[in-house]
PDB file of C-alpha atoms in Angstrom:
ATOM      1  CA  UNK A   1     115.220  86.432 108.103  1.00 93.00           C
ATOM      2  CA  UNK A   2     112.128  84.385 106.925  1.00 91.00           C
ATOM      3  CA  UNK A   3     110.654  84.491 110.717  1.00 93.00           C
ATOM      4  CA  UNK A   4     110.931  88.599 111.387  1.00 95.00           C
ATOM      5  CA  UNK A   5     110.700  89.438 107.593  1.00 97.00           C
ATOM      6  CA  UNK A   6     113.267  91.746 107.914  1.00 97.00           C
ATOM      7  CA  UNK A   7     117.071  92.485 107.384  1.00 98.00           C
ATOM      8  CA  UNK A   8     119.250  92.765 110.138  1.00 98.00           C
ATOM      9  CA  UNK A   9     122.418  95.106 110.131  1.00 98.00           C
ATOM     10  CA  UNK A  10     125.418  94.383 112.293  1.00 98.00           C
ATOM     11  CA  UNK A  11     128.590  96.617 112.885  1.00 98.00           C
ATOM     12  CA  UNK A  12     131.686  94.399 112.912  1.00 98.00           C
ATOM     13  CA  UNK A  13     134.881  96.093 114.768  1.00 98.00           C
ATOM     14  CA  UNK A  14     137.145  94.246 112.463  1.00 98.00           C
ATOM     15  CA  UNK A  15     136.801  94.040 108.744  1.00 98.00           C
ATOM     16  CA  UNK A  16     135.046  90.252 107.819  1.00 98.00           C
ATOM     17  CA  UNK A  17     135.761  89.108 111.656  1.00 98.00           C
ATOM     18  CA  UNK A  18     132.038  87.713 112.878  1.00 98.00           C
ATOM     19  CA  UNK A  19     133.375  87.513 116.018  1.00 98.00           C
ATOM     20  CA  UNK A  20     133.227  91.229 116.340  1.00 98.00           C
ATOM     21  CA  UNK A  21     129.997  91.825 115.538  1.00 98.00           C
ATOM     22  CA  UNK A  22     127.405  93.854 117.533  1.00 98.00           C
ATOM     23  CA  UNK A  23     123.681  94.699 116.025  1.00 98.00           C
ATOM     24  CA  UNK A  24     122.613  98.061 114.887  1.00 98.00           C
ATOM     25  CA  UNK A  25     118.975  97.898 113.843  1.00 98.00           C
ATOM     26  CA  UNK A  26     116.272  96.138 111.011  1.00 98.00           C
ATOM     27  CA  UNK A  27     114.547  96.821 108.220  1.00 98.00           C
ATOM     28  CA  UNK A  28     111.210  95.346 107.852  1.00 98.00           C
ATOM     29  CA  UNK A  29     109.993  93.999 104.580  1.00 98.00           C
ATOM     30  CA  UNK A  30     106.978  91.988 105.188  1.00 97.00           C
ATOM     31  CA  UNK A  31     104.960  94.919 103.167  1.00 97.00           C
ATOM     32  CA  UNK A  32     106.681  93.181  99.880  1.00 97.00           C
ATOM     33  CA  UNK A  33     107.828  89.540 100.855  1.00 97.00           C
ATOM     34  CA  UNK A  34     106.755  87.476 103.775  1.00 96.00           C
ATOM     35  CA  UNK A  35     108.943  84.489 102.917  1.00 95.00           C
ATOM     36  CA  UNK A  36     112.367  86.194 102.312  1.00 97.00           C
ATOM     37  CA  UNK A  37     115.226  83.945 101.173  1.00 96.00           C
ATOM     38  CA  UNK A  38     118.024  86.360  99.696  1.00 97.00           C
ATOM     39  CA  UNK A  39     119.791  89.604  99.838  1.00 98.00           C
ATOM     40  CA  UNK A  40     122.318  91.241  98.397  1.00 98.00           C
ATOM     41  CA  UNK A  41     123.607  94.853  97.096  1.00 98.00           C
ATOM     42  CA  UNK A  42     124.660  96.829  93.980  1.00 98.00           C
ATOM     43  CA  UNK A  43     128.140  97.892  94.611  1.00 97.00           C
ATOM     44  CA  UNK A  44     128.429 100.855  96.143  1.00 97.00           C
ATOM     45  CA  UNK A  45     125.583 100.154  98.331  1.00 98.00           C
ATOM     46  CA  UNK A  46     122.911 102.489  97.372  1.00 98.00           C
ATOM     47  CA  UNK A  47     120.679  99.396  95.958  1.00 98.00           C
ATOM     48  CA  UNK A  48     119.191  96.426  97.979  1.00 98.00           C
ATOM     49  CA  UNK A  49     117.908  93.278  96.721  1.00 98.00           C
ATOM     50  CA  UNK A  50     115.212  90.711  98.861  1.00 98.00           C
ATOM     51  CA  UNK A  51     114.318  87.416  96.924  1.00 98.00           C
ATOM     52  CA  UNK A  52     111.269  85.207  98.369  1.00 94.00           C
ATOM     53  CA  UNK A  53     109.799  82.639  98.299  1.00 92.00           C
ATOM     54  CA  UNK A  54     106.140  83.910  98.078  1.00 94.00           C
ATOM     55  CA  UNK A  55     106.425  86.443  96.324  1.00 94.00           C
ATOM     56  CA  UNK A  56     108.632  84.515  94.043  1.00 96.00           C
ATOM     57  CA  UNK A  57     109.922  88.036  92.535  1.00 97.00           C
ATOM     58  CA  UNK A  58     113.232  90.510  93.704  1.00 98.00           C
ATOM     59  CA  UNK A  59     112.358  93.274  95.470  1.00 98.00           C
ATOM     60  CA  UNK A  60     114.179  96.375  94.652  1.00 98.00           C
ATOM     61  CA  UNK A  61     114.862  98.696  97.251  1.00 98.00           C
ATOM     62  CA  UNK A  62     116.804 102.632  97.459  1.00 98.00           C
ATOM     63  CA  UNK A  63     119.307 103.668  99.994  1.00 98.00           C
ATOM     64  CA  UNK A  64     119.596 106.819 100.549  1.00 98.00           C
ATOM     65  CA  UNK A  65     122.647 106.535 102.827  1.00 98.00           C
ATOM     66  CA  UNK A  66     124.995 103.518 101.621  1.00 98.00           C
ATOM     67  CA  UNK A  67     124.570 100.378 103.236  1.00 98.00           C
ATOM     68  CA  UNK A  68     122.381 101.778 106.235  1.00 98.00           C
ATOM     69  CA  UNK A  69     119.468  99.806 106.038  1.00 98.00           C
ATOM     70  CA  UNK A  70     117.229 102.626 108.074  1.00 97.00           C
ATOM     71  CA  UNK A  71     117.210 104.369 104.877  1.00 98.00           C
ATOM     72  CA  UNK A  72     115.886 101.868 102.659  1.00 98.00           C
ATOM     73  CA  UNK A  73     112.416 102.093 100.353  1.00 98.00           C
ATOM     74  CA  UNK A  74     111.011 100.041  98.079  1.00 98.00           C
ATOM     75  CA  UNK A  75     111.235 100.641  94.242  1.00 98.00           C
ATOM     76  CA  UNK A  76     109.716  97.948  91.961  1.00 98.00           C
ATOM     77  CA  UNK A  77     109.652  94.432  91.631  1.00 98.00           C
ATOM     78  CA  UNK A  78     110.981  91.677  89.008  1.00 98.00           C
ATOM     79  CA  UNK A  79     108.637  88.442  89.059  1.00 98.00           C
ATOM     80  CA  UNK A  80     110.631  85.235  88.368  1.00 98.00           C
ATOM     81  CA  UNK A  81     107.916  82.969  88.978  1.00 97.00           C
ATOM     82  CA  UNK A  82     107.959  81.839  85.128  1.00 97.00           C
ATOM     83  CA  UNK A  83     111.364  80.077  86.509  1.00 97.00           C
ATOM     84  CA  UNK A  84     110.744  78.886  89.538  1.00 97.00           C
ATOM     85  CA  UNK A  85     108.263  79.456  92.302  1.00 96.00           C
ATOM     86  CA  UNK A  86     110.395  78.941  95.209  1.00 96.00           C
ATOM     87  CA  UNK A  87     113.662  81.206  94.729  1.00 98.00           C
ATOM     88  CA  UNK A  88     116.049  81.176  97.406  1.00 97.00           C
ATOM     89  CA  UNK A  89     119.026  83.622  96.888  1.00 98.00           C
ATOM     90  CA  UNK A  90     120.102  86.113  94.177  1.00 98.00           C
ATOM     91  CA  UNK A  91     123.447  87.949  93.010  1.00 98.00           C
ATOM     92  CA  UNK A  92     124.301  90.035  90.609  1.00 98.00           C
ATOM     93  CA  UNK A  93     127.844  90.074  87.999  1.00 98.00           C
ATOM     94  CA  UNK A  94     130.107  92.668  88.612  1.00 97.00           C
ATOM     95  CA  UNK A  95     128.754  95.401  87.015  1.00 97.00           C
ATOM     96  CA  UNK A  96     124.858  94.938  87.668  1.00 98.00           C
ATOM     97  CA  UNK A  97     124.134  93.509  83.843  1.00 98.00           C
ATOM     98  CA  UNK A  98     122.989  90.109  84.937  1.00 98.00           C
ATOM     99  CA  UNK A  99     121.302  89.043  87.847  1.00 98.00           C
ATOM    100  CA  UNK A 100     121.251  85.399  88.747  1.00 98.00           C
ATOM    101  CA  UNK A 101     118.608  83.792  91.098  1.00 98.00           C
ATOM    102  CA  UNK A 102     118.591  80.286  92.595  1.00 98.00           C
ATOM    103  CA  UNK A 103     115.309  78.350  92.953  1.00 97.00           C
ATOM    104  CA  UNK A 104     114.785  75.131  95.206  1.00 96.00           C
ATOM    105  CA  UNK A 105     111.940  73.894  93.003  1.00 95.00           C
ATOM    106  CA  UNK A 106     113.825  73.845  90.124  1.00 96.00           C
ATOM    107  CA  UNK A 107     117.396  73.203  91.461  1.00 97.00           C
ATOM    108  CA  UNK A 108     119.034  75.691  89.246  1.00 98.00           C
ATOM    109  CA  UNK A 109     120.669  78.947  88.870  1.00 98.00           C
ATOM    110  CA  UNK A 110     119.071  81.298  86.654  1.00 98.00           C
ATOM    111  CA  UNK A 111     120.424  83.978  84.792  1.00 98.00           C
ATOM    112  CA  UNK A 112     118.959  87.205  83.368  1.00 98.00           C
ATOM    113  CA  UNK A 113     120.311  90.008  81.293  1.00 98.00           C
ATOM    114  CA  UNK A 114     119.509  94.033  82.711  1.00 98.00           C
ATOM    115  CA  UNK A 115     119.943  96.252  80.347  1.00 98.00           C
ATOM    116  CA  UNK A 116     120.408  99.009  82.976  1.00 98.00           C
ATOM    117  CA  UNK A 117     122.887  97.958  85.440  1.00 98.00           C
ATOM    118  CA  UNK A 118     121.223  97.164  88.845  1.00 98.00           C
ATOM    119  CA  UNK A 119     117.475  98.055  87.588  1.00 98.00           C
ATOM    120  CA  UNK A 120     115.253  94.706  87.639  1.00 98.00           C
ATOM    121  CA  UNK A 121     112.616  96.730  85.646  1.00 97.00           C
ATOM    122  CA  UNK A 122     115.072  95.957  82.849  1.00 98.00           C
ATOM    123  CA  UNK A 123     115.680  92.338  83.224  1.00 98.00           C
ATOM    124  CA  UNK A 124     114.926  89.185  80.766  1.00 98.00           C
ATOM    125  CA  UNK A 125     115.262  85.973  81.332  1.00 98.00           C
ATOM    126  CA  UNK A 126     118.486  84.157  79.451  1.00 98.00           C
ATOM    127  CA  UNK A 127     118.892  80.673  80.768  1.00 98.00           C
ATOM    128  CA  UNK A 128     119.976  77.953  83.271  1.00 98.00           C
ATOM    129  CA  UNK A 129     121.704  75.692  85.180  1.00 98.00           C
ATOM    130  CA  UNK A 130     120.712  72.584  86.750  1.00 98.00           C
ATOM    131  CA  UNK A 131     122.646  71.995  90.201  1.00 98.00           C
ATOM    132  CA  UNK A 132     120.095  68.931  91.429  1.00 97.00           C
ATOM    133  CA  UNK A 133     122.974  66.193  90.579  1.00 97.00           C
ATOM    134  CA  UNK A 134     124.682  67.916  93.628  1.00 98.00           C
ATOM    135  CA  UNK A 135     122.137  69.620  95.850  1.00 98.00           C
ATOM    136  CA  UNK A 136     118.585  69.080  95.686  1.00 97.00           C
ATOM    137  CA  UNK A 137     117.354  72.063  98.203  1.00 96.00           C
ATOM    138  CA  UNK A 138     119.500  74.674  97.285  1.00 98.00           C
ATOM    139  CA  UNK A 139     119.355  77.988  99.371  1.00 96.00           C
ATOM    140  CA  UNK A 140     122.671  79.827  98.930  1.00 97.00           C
ATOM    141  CA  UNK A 141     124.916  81.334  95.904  1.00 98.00           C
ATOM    142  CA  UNK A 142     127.918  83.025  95.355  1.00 98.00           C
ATOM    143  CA  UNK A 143     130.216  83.275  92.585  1.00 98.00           C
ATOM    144  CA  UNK A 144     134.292  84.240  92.789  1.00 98.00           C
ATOM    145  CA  UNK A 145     135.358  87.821  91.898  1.00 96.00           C
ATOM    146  CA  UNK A 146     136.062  87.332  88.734  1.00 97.00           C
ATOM    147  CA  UNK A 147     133.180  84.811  87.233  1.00 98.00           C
ATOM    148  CA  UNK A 148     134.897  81.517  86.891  1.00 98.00           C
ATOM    149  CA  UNK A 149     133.585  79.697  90.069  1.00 98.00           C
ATOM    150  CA  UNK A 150     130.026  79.197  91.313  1.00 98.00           C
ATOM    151  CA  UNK A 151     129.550  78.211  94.750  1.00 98.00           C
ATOM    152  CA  UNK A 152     126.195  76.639  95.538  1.00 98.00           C
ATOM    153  CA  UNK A 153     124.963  75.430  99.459  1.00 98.00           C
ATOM    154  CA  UNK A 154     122.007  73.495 100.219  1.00 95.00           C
ATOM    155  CA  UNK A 155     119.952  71.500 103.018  1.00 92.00           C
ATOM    156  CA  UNK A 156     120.326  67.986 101.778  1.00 94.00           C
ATOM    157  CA  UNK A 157     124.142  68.095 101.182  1.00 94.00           C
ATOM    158  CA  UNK A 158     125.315  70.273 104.382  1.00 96.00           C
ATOM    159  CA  UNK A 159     128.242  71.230 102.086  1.00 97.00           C
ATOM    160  CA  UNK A 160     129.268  73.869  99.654  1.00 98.00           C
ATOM    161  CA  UNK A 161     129.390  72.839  96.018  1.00 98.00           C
ATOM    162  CA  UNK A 162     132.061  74.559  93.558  1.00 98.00           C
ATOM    163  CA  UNK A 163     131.967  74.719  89.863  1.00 98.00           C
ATOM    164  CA  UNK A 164     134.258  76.365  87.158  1.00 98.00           C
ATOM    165  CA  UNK A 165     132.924  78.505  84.651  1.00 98.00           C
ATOM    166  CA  UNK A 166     135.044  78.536  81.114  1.00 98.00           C
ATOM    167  CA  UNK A 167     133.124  81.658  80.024  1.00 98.00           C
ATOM    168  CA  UNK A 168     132.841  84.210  82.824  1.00 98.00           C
ATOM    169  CA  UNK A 169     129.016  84.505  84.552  1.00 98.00           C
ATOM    170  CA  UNK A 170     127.744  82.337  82.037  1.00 98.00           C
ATOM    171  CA  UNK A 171     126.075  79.857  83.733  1.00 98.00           C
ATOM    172  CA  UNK A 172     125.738  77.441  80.596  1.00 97.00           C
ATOM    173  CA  UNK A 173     129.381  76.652  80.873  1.00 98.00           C
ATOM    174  CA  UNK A 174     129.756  75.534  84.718  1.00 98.00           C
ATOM    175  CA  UNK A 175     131.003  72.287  85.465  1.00 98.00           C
ATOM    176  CA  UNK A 176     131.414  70.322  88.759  1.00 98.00           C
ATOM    177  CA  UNK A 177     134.574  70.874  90.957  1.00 98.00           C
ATOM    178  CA  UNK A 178     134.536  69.651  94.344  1.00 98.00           C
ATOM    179  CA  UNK A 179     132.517  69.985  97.486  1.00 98.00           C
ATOM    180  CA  UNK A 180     133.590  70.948 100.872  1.00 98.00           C
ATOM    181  CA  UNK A 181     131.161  69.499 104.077  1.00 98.00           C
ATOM    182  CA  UNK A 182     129.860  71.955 106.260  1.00 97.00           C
ATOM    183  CA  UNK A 183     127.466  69.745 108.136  1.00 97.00           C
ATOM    184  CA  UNK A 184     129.649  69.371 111.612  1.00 97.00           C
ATOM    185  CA  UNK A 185     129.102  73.557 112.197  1.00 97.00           C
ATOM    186  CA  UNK A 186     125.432  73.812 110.349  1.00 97.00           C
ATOM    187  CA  UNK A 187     123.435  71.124 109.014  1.00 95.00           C
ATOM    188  CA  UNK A 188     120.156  73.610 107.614  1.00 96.00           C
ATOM    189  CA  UNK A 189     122.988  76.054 105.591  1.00 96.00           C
ATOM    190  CA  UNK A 190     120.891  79.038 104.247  1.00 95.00           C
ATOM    191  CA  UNK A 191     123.226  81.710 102.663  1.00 96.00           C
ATOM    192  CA  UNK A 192     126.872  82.173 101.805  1.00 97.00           C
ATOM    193  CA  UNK A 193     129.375  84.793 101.207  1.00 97.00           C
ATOM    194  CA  UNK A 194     133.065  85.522 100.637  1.00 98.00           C
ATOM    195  CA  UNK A 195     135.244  88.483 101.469  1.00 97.00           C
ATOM    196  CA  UNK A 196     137.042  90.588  99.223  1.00 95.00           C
ATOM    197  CA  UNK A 197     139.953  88.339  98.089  1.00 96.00           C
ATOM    198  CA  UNK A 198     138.152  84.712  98.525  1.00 97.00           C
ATOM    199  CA  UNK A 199     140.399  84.151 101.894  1.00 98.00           C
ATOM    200  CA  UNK A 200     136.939  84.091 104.089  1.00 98.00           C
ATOM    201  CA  UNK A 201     133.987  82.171 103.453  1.00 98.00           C
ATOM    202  CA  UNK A 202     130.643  82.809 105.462  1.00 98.00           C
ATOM    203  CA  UNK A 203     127.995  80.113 105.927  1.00 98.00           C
ATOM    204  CA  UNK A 204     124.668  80.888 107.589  1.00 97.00           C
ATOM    205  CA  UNK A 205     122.126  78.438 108.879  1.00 94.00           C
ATOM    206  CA  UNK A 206     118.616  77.864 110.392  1.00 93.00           C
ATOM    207  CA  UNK A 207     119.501  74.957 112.506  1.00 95.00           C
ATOM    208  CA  UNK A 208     122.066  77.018 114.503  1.00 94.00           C
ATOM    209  CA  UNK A 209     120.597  80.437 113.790  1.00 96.00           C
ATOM    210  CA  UNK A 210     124.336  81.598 113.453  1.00 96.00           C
ATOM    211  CA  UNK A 211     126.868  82.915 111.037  1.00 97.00           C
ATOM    212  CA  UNK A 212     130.211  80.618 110.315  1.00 98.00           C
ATOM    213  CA  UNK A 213     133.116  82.227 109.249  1.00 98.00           C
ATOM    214  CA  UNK A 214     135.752  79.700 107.601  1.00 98.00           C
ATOM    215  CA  UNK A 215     139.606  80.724 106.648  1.00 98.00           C
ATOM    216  CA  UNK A 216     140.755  79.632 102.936  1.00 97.00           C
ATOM    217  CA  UNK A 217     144.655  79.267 102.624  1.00 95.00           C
TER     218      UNK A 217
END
């Protein structure tokens, strides 16, 4: 959240059911980022990731018990203001070799090599891709399982954007699918996620300060 500068953790009861949620505790990281946009993990959840608006950089951060944000500390820092200077979310590929951040000033995805899986000391700028034609204040990112769709969600649209990728997490090949509106549950969308097998999408917003959970057939 950009207003506590901190990450909240939730316990949910059932798997990927919001409904079930109940609040465990907060990490603070105002110390690195006062403006935080984005967060996400390395796999096995022993690595945490805060993107921010001004900082304009990823924060890297150690868990020393997965996914129990009480344990986190900060490592290092990757500056990506040399892309854009308002970054709003970040994800990584599947094995933590590229890292690719999404930046409202320049409406675009970029994406960066890391030589060592999950370590942003180790990353380098590779290229990008323009998502303005559809969404002009981007703020959330996702991309399917296996690297062939992008999802991208935004302020000005209220909906969620899909593109297919011909080469796997290479951004230089998306193309435009389809959109889907999201504006009658959230009309300031701010992040998105998927579960496991894509059936679940996740939409959160500053307007309603919530988390929507949507069912894919």
């Amino acid at each position: 959240g950009s207003a506590g500068y901190d990450v909240n953790e939730y316990s949910l009861s059932t798997a990927f059911d919001v409904s079930t949620a109940s609040y465990i505790q907060r990490f603070l990281v105002s110390s690195q980022e006062t403006g935080p946009q984005g967060i996400t993990f390395n796999n096995d959840g022993t690595k945490m990731f805060i993107v921010g608006s001004n900082g304009d950089d990823v924060n890297e951060y150690s868990l020393s018990t997965a996914f129990d944000v009480s344990t986190a500390s900060y490592v290092q820092n990757f500056s990506v203001a040399a892309q854009d200077t308002y970054p709003t979310s970040i994800t990584f590929n599947n094995d933590g070799t590229k890292m690719y951040v999404l930046g409202d000033y320049g409406n675009d995805v970029n994406e960066y090599n890391l030589t060592t899986a999950f370590d942003v000391s180790t990353a380098s700028y590779v290229q990008r891709f323009a998502v303005g034609t559809q969404e002009t204040y981007p703020n959330g990112m996702s991309f399917n399982n296996d690297g062939t769709k992008m999802f991208i969600t935004g302020y000005n649209g209220d909906d969620v954007n899909e593109y297919s990728l011909s080469t796997a997490f290479d951004v230089s090949t998306a193309s435009y699918v389809q959109n889907f509106s999201i504006f009658s549950q959230e009309n300031a969308p701010r992040g998105m996620a998927f579960n496991n097998d894509g059936t679940k999408m996740y939409i959160t917003g500053s307007a309603g300060y919530d988390v929507n959970e949507y069912s894919l057939s």
